[in-house]
GROMACS .gro file of C-alpha atoms in nm:
model
  349
    1UNK     CA    1   6.051  -1.121  -1.537
    2UNK     CA    2   6.157  -1.259  -1.841
    3UNK     CA    3   5.849  -1.307  -2.216
    4UNK     CA    4   5.975  -1.607  -2.451
    5UNK     CA    5   5.953  -1.445  -2.852
    6UNK     CA    6   5.986  -1.767  -3.126
    7UNK     CA    7   5.980  -1.674  -3.433
    8UNK     CA    8   5.857  -1.934  -3.691
    9UNK     CA    9   5.928  -1.922  -4.089
   10UNK     CA   10   5.886  -2.174  -4.379
   11UNK     CA   11   6.082  -2.121  -4.692
   12UNK     CA   12   6.047  -2.222  -5.056
   13UNK     CA   13   6.151  -2.185  -5.426
   14UNK     CA   14   5.930  -1.889  -5.384
   15UNK     CA   15   5.923  -1.743  -5.056
   16UNK     CA   16   5.898  -1.787  -4.683
   17UNK     CA   17   5.639  -1.723  -4.516
   18UNK     CA   18   5.695  -1.663  -4.128
   19UNK     CA   19   5.550  -1.596  -3.799
   20UNK     CA   20   5.617  -1.383  -3.459
   21UNK     CA   21   5.519  -1.537  -3.157
   22UNK     CA   22   5.585  -1.371  -2.871
   23UNK     CA   23   5.416  -1.550  -2.563
   24UNK     CA   24   5.463  -1.310  -2.197
   25UNK     CA   25   5.521  -1.392  -1.846
   26UNK     CA   26   5.405  -1.150  -1.542
   27UNK     CA   27   5.525  -1.246  -1.355
   28UNK     CA   28   6.865   2.736   1.260
   29UNK     CA   29   7.194   2.802   1.414
   30UNK     CA   30   7.454   3.067   1.444
   31UNK     CA   31   7.806   3.032   1.387
   32UNK     CA   32   8.163   3.150   1.386
   33UNK     CA   33   8.278   3.392   1.075
   34UNK     CA   34   8.397   3.180   0.812
   35UNK     CA   35   8.202   2.809   0.894
   36UNK     CA   36   7.928   2.672   0.705
   37UNK     CA   37   7.640   2.583   0.716
   38UNK     CA   38   7.506   2.116   0.742
   39UNK     CA   39   7.291   2.188   0.441
   40UNK     CA   40   7.026   1.875   0.389
   41UNK     CA   41   7.012   1.752   0.823
   42UNK     CA   42   6.773   1.460   0.916
   43UNK     CA   43   6.781   1.255   1.193
   44UNK     CA   44   6.525   0.941   1.201
   45UNK     CA   45   6.479   0.765   1.535
   46UNK     CA   46   6.373   0.426   1.453
   47UNK     CA   47   6.141   0.398   1.771
   48UNK     CA   48   6.089   0.694   1.923
   49UNK     CA   49   5.897   0.587   2.290
   50UNK     CA   50   6.125   0.746   2.504
   51UNK     CA   51   6.328   0.552   2.720
   52UNK     CA   52   6.374   0.272   2.402
   53UNK     CA   53   6.705   0.161   2.338
   54UNK     CA   54   6.665   0.180   1.995
   55UNK     CA   55   6.839   0.308   1.624
   56UNK     CA   56   6.942   0.726   1.561
   57UNK     CA   57   6.977   0.689   1.163
   58UNK     CA   58   7.158   1.073   1.018
   59UNK     CA   59   7.160   1.277   0.726
   60UNK     CA   60   7.349   1.556   0.613
   61UNK     CA   61   7.587   1.693   0.351
   62UNK     CA   62   7.870   1.833   0.402
   63UNK     CA   63   7.937   2.130   0.326
   64UNK     CA   64   8.397   2.306   0.348
   65UNK     CA   65   8.556   2.218   0.151
   66UNK     CA   66   8.868   2.211   0.374
   67UNK     CA   67   8.976   1.784   0.487
   68UNK     CA   68   8.751   1.621   0.778
   69UNK     CA   69   8.880   1.372   1.058
   70UNK     CA   70   8.625   1.411   1.272
   71UNK     CA   71   8.248   1.460   1.370
   72UNK     CA   72   8.124   1.547   1.659
   73UNK     CA   73   7.751   1.484   1.780
   74UNK     CA   74   7.609   1.570   2.043
   75UNK     CA   75   7.297   1.586   2.288
   76UNK     CA   76   7.160   1.826   2.373
   77UNK     CA   77   6.822   2.051   2.555
   78UNK     CA   78   6.945   2.331   2.317
   79UNK     CA   79   7.108   2.360   1.937
   80UNK     CA   80   7.281   2.656   2.005
   81UNK     CA   81   7.651   2.546   1.953
   82UNK     CA   82   7.768   2.846   2.164
   83UNK     CA   83   7.655   2.798   2.480
   84UNK     CA   84   7.677   2.513   2.765
   85UNK     CA   85   7.543   2.186   2.648
   86UNK     CA   86   7.312   2.026   2.872
   87UNK     CA   87   7.204   1.690   2.862
   88UNK     CA   88   6.901   1.556   2.769
   89UNK     CA   89   6.668   1.365   3.110
   90UNK     CA   90   6.775   0.961   3.006
   91UNK     CA   91   6.998   0.986   2.740
   92UNK     CA   92   7.232   0.769   2.677
   93UNK     CA   93   7.470   0.699   2.370
   94UNK     CA   94   7.728   0.542   2.560
   95UNK     CA   95   7.686   0.208   2.413
   96UNK     CA   96   7.579   0.316   2.072
   97UNK     CA   97   7.774   0.060   1.789
   98UNK     CA   98   7.804   0.252   1.452
   99UNK     CA   99   7.601  -0.046   1.272
  100UNK     CA  100   7.622   0.154   0.893
  101UNK     CA  101   7.806   0.410   0.786
  102UNK     CA  102   7.713   0.608   0.375
  103UNK     CA  103   7.868   0.882   0.131
  104UNK     CA  104   8.127   0.999   0.355
  105UNK     CA  105   8.288   0.666   0.557
  106UNK     CA  106   8.569   0.516   0.704
  107UNK     CA  107   8.506   0.641   1.009
  108UNK     CA  108   8.463   0.471   1.374
  109UNK     CA  109   8.386   0.545   1.721
  110UNK     CA  110   8.621   0.751   1.867
  111UNK     CA  111   8.451   0.827   2.204
  112UNK     CA  112   8.104   0.712   2.329
  113UNK     CA  113   7.957   0.952   2.587
  114UNK     CA  114   7.570   0.968   2.751
  115UNK     CA  115   7.505   1.243   2.491
  116UNK     CA  116   7.840   1.292   2.316
  117UNK     CA  117   7.980   1.129   2.035
  118UNK     CA  118   8.321   1.126   1.848
  119UNK     CA  119   8.357   1.010   1.492
  120UNK     CA  120   8.734   0.981   1.366
  121UNK     CA  121   8.932   0.865   1.109
  122UNK     CA  122   9.168   1.018   0.797
  123UNK     CA  123   9.134   1.383   0.722
  124UNK     CA  124   9.013   1.273   0.426
  125UNK     CA  125   8.771   1.615   0.220
  126UNK     CA  126   8.433   1.522   0.159
  127UNK     CA  127   8.194   1.560  -0.084
  128UNK     CA  128   7.794   1.489  -0.057
  129UNK     CA  129   7.565   1.391   0.135
  130UNK     CA  130   7.653   1.075   0.384
  131UNK     CA  131   7.419   0.910   0.646
  132UNK     CA  132   7.578   0.759   1.023
  133UNK     CA  133   7.329   0.447   1.160
  134UNK     CA  134   7.392   0.432   1.512
  135UNK     CA  135   7.259   0.089   1.718
  136UNK     CA  136   7.103   0.096   2.093
  137UNK     CA  137   7.106   0.396   2.256
  138UNK     CA  138   6.874   0.508   2.498
  139UNK     CA  139   6.643   0.774   2.374
  140UNK     CA  140   6.552   1.065   2.670
  141UNK     CA  141   6.302   0.963   2.947
  142UNK     CA  142   6.086   1.310   2.908
  143UNK     CA  143   5.716   1.234   2.861
  144UNK     CA  144   5.749   1.320   2.504
  145UNK     CA  145   6.026   1.548   2.535
  146UNK     CA  146   6.285   1.728   2.280
  147UNK     CA  147   6.520   1.741   2.202
  148UNK     CA  148   6.862   1.806   1.962
  149UNK     CA  149   7.140   1.685   1.852
  150UNK     CA  150   7.449   1.949   1.729
  151UNK     CA  151   7.707   1.787   1.415
  152UNK     CA  152   8.040   2.005   1.385
  153UNK     CA  153   8.322   1.913   1.203
  154UNK     CA  154   8.682   1.881   1.277
  155UNK     CA  155   9.034   1.842   1.077
  156UNK     CA  156   9.157   1.665   1.373
  157UNK     CA  157   9.101   1.372   1.396
  158UNK     CA  158   8.930   1.319   1.778
  159UNK     CA  159   8.699   1.622   1.818
  160UNK     CA  160   8.977   1.888   1.866
  161UNK     CA  161   8.976   2.243   1.761
  162UNK     CA  162   8.812   2.473   1.561
  163UNK     CA  163   8.511   2.303   1.362
  164UNK     CA  164   8.452   2.371   1.029
  165UNK     CA  165   8.094   2.324   0.935
  166UNK     CA  166   7.811   2.347   1.226
  167UNK     CA  167   7.449   2.243   1.168
  168UNK     CA  168   7.157   2.057   1.411
  169UNK     CA  169   6.869   1.887   1.497
  170UNK     CA  170   6.618   1.888   1.647
  171UNK     CA  171   6.386   1.540   1.749
  172UNK     CA  172   6.109   1.414   1.971
  173UNK     CA  173   6.060   1.137   2.196
  174UNK     CA  174   5.707   1.018   2.259
  175UNK     CA  175   5.396   0.800   2.551
  176UNK     CA  176   5.363   0.515   2.266
  177UNK     CA  177   5.326   0.616   1.950
  178UNK     CA  178   5.524   0.387   1.619
  179UNK     CA  179   5.457   0.506   1.333
  180UNK     CA  180   5.603   0.341   0.986
  181UNK     CA  181   5.524   0.247   0.684
  182UNK     CA  182   5.738   0.099   0.366
  183UNK     CA  183   5.684   0.134  -0.030
  184UNK     CA  184   5.754  -0.237  -0.184
  185UNK     CA  185   5.930  -0.291  -0.470
  186UNK     CA  186   5.731  -0.260  -0.831
  187UNK     CA  187   5.871  -0.442  -1.103
  188UNK     CA  188   5.649  -0.413  -1.513
  189UNK     CA  189   5.732  -0.533  -1.734
  190UNK     CA  190   5.493  -0.690  -2.030
  191UNK     CA  191   5.452  -0.815  -2.433
  192UNK     CA  192   5.256  -0.776  -2.673
  193UNK     CA  193   5.122  -0.773  -3.026
  194UNK     CA  194   4.986  -0.402  -2.951
  195UNK     CA  195   5.037  -0.257  -2.629
  196UNK     CA  196   4.761   0.050  -2.485
  197UNK     CA  197   4.943   0.246  -2.186
  198UNK     CA  198   4.960   0.043  -1.955
  199UNK     CA  199   4.944  -0.394  -1.960
  200UNK     CA  200   4.638  -0.433  -1.865
  201UNK     CA  201   4.602  -0.368  -2.310
  202UNK     CA  202   4.814  -0.630  -2.375
  203UNK     CA  203   4.682  -0.887  -2.662
  204UNK     CA  204   4.828  -1.093  -2.949
  205UNK     CA  205   5.122  -1.227  -3.013
  206UNK     CA  206   5.158  -1.357  -3.364
  207UNK     CA  207   5.303  -1.145  -3.580
  208UNK     CA  208   5.273  -1.193  -3.958
  209UNK     CA  209   5.564  -1.124  -4.137
  210UNK     CA  210   5.402  -1.223  -4.511
  211UNK     CA  211   5.636  -1.372  -4.760
  212UNK     CA  212   6.002  -1.297  -4.820
  213UNK     CA  213   6.166  -1.253  -5.136
  214UNK     CA  214   6.489  -1.122  -5.208
  215UNK     CA  215   6.303  -0.826  -5.395
  216UNK     CA  216   6.258  -0.704  -5.024
  217UNK     CA  217   6.195  -0.769  -4.654
  218UNK     CA  218   5.980  -0.880  -4.443
  219UNK     CA  219   5.886  -0.699  -4.159
  220UNK     CA  220   5.678  -0.677  -3.784
  221UNK     CA  221   5.628  -0.551  -3.443
  222UNK     CA  222   5.519  -0.634  -3.132
  223UNK     CA  223   5.522  -0.448  -2.822
  224UNK     CA  224   5.663  -0.355  -2.468
  225UNK     CA  225   5.643  -0.195  -2.141
  226UNK     CA  226   5.831  -0.112  -1.857
  227UNK     CA  227   5.812   0.078  -1.536
  228UNK     CA  228   5.941   0.028  -1.155
  229UNK     CA  229   6.057   0.194  -0.876
  230UNK     CA  230   6.388   0.089  -0.800
  231UNK     CA  231   6.636   0.351  -0.720
  232UNK     CA  232   6.834   0.251  -0.990
  233UNK     CA  233   6.664   0.155  -1.207
  234UNK     CA  234   6.614  -0.126  -1.500
  235UNK     CA  235   6.738  -0.328  -1.802
  236UNK     CA  236   6.554  -0.525  -2.090
  237UNK     CA  237   6.798  -0.805  -2.194
  238UNK     CA  238   6.664  -0.989  -2.502
  239UNK     CA  239   6.831  -1.381  -2.523
  240UNK     CA  240   6.856  -1.664  -2.824
  241UNK     CA  241   6.946  -1.776  -3.186
  242UNK     CA  242   6.812  -1.643  -3.558
  243UNK     CA  243   6.584  -1.817  -3.728
  244UNK     CA  244   6.730  -2.128  -3.816
  245UNK     CA  245   6.622  -2.466  -4.055
  246UNK     CA  246   6.825  -2.798  -3.875
  247UNK     CA  247   7.129  -2.690  -3.987
  248UNK     CA  248   7.052  -2.423  -4.229
  249UNK     CA  249   7.051  -2.044  -4.066
  250UNK     CA  250   6.986  -1.647  -4.118
  251UNK     CA  251   7.242  -1.474  -4.005
  252UNK     CA  252   7.233  -1.280  -3.782
  253UNK     CA  253   7.315  -0.864  -3.793
  254UNK     CA  254   7.605  -0.875  -3.498
  255UNK     CA  255   7.668  -0.479  -3.558
  256UNK     CA  256   7.393  -0.180  -3.696
  257UNK     CA  257   7.338  -0.293  -4.065
  258UNK     CA  258   7.149  -0.055  -4.289
  259UNK     CA  259   6.813  -0.286  -4.443
  260UNK     CA  260   6.939  -0.538  -4.829
  261UNK     CA  261   6.745  -0.744  -4.982
  262UNK     CA  262   6.903  -1.021  -5.125
  263UNK     CA  263   7.152  -1.103  -4.830
  264UNK     CA  264   7.048  -1.325  -4.536
  265UNK     CA  265   6.935  -1.077  -4.234
  266UNK     CA  266   6.806  -1.137  -3.913
  267UNK     CA  267   6.793  -0.804  -3.651
  268UNK     CA  268   6.578  -0.566  -3.445
  269UNK     CA  269   6.555  -0.203  -3.284
  270UNK     CA  270   6.351   0.022  -3.053
  271UNK     CA  271   6.270   0.276  -3.302
  272UNK     CA  272   6.140   0.493  -3.619
  273UNK     CA  273   6.257   0.376  -3.922
  274UNK     CA  274   6.170   0.444  -4.292
  275UNK     CA  275   6.352   0.198  -4.435
  276UNK     CA  276   6.162  -0.059  -4.442
  277UNK     CA  277   5.908   0.192  -4.272
  278UNK     CA  278   5.782   0.087  -3.986
  279UNK     CA  279   5.884   0.046  -3.570
  280UNK     CA  280   5.762   0.385  -3.365
  281UNK     CA  281   5.980   0.565  -3.108
  282UNK     CA  282   5.979   0.488  -2.745
  283UNK     CA  283   5.651   0.662  -2.581
  284UNK     CA  284   5.515   0.763  -2.193
  285UNK     CA  285   5.657   0.996  -1.919
  286UNK     CA  286   5.850   0.757  -1.875
  287UNK     CA  287   6.251   0.749  -1.884
  288UNK     CA  288   6.381   0.416  -1.983
  289UNK     CA  289   6.584   0.410  -2.369
  290UNK     CA  290   6.678   0.194  -2.604
  291UNK     CA  291   7.076   0.110  -2.643
  292UNK     CA  292   7.314   0.118  -2.818
  293UNK     CA  293   7.314  -0.057  -3.154
  294UNK     CA  294   6.882  -0.117  -3.100
  295UNK     CA  295   6.907   0.283  -3.079
  296UNK     CA  296   6.947   0.347  -3.474
  297UNK     CA  297   6.684   0.478  -3.680
  298UNK     CA  298   6.694   0.173  -4.051
  299UNK     CA  299   6.950   0.051  -3.815
  300UNK     CA  300   6.868  -0.358  -3.714
  301UNK     CA  301   7.091  -0.563  -3.465
  302UNK     CA  302   7.064  -0.832  -3.295
  303UNK     CA  303   7.281  -1.082  -3.029
  304UNK     CA  304   7.228  -1.312  -2.772
  305UNK     CA  305   7.195  -1.133  -2.437
  306UNK     CA  306   7.292  -0.734  -2.583
  307UNK     CA  307   7.036  -0.489  -2.316
  308UNK     CA  308   6.863  -0.325  -2.545
  309UNK     CA  309   6.719  -0.060  -2.291
  310UNK     CA  310   6.787   0.075  -1.962
  311UNK     CA  311   6.680   0.343  -1.609
  312UNK     CA  312   6.908   0.482  -1.445
  313UNK     CA  313   6.686   0.544  -1.152
  314UNK     CA  314   6.275   0.463  -1.087
  315UNK     CA  315   6.122   0.456  -1.422
  316UNK     CA  316   5.712   0.566  -1.476
  317UNK     CA  317   5.545   0.344  -1.774
  318UNK     CA  318   5.711   0.361  -2.126
  319UNK     CA  319   5.608   0.182  -2.397
  320UNK     CA  320   5.906   0.066  -2.697
  321UNK     CA  321   5.812  -0.136  -2.990
  322UNK     CA  322   6.112  -0.349  -3.146
  323UNK     CA  323   6.060  -0.365  -3.533
  324UNK     CA  324   6.242  -0.626  -3.699
  325UNK     CA  325   6.382  -0.715  -4.060
  326UNK     CA  326   6.434  -1.084  -4.211
  327UNK     CA  327   6.620  -1.119  -4.548
  328UNK     CA  328   6.713  -1.353  -4.739
  329UNK     CA  329   6.958  -1.498  -5.048
  330UNK     CA  330   6.860  -1.620  -5.335
  331UNK     CA  331   6.997  -1.967  -5.255
  332UNK     CA  332   6.850  -1.945  -4.881
  333UNK     CA  333   6.737  -2.334  -4.876
  334UNK     CA  334   6.384  -2.416  -4.778
  335UNK     CA  335   6.227  -2.514  -4.471
  336UNK     CA  336   6.049  -2.443  -4.165
  337UNK     CA  337   6.284  -2.162  -3.960
  338UNK     CA  338   6.248  -2.135  -3.612
  339UNK     CA  339   6.407  -1.829  -3.336
  340UNK     CA  340   6.306  -1.824  -2.952
  341UNK     CA  341   6.352  -1.523  -2.812
  342UNK     CA  342   6.339  -1.398  -2.478
  343UNK     CA  343   6.361  -1.032  -2.339
  344UNK     CA  344   6.426  -1.049  -1.954
  345UNK     CA  345   6.325  -0.713  -1.792
  346UNK     CA  346   6.546  -0.705  -1.378
  347UNK     CA  347   6.529  -0.369  -1.133
  348UNK     CA  348   6.825  -0.279  -0.903
  349UNK     CA  349   6.676  -0.143  -0.550
   0.00000   0.00000   0.00000
């Protein structure tokens, strides 16, 4: 989403009249001694109907720090590794295809039998949570049928020898019920002169900076709210130019700089300031925060293309007050100065 911000100013021998225009477009398992349980285990079946050819997605965390070269998945009527594995009626994983893998990757299918899959790779030390998605597995044909999949890891690359860690997951087929749901991607972004707790109260779009003189900075504020359910958060960028009138410009502050009346300065930040007294710190339950040069009270900057605020994960509403200052030197040429800034909010799903 993007929001355009247009700045207009007039400069005479006696002062400068400036305005800011903002328009927003919005858019249970026995195991051998020393072995550990594999935590965070789950099995998701895309289509749980008995006998359906579907995808099975396994998710678990590796527990031990020992190098793992293979993983064995066995479909059984009980979860206990010490007992003989009796295959559930109708299960067929012999045509399984490893369609996707995350976390610990590099695996391929070494052996695919009706109720047993062996994944292999060059032995490596595992970390974190991983998932493995298999296509074209035929569900058990019971009506319905509860079954288990025993998961064990090995140092060898072929599932032989003593297992390192072990766990089991349970699932069940159904006769005809398939339940699915989806959370749509959401990105909220708005800009206005003043905002309430959400975008529904956005109002006005013109900020009058008043008359400029060499004795004090002209200043003004606008506000923006951003939120998203994107897994990897959002980023708000600013694009545009400093204020210009023909070939005359008011110098932008490339680095965080203090307010210095009598000098050519155009900059902004997203914090509460005392010099001049303007702005506010971010509010709201969201986790988005100002970045680098725009996160320093009483320091102002503007570089087109900069990211002014980010979050690293999904975030609820977070409101920012953007503070602007404009200073001119005594020899600033008269004229009508304009600038257009565009705020762009992007989410990473």
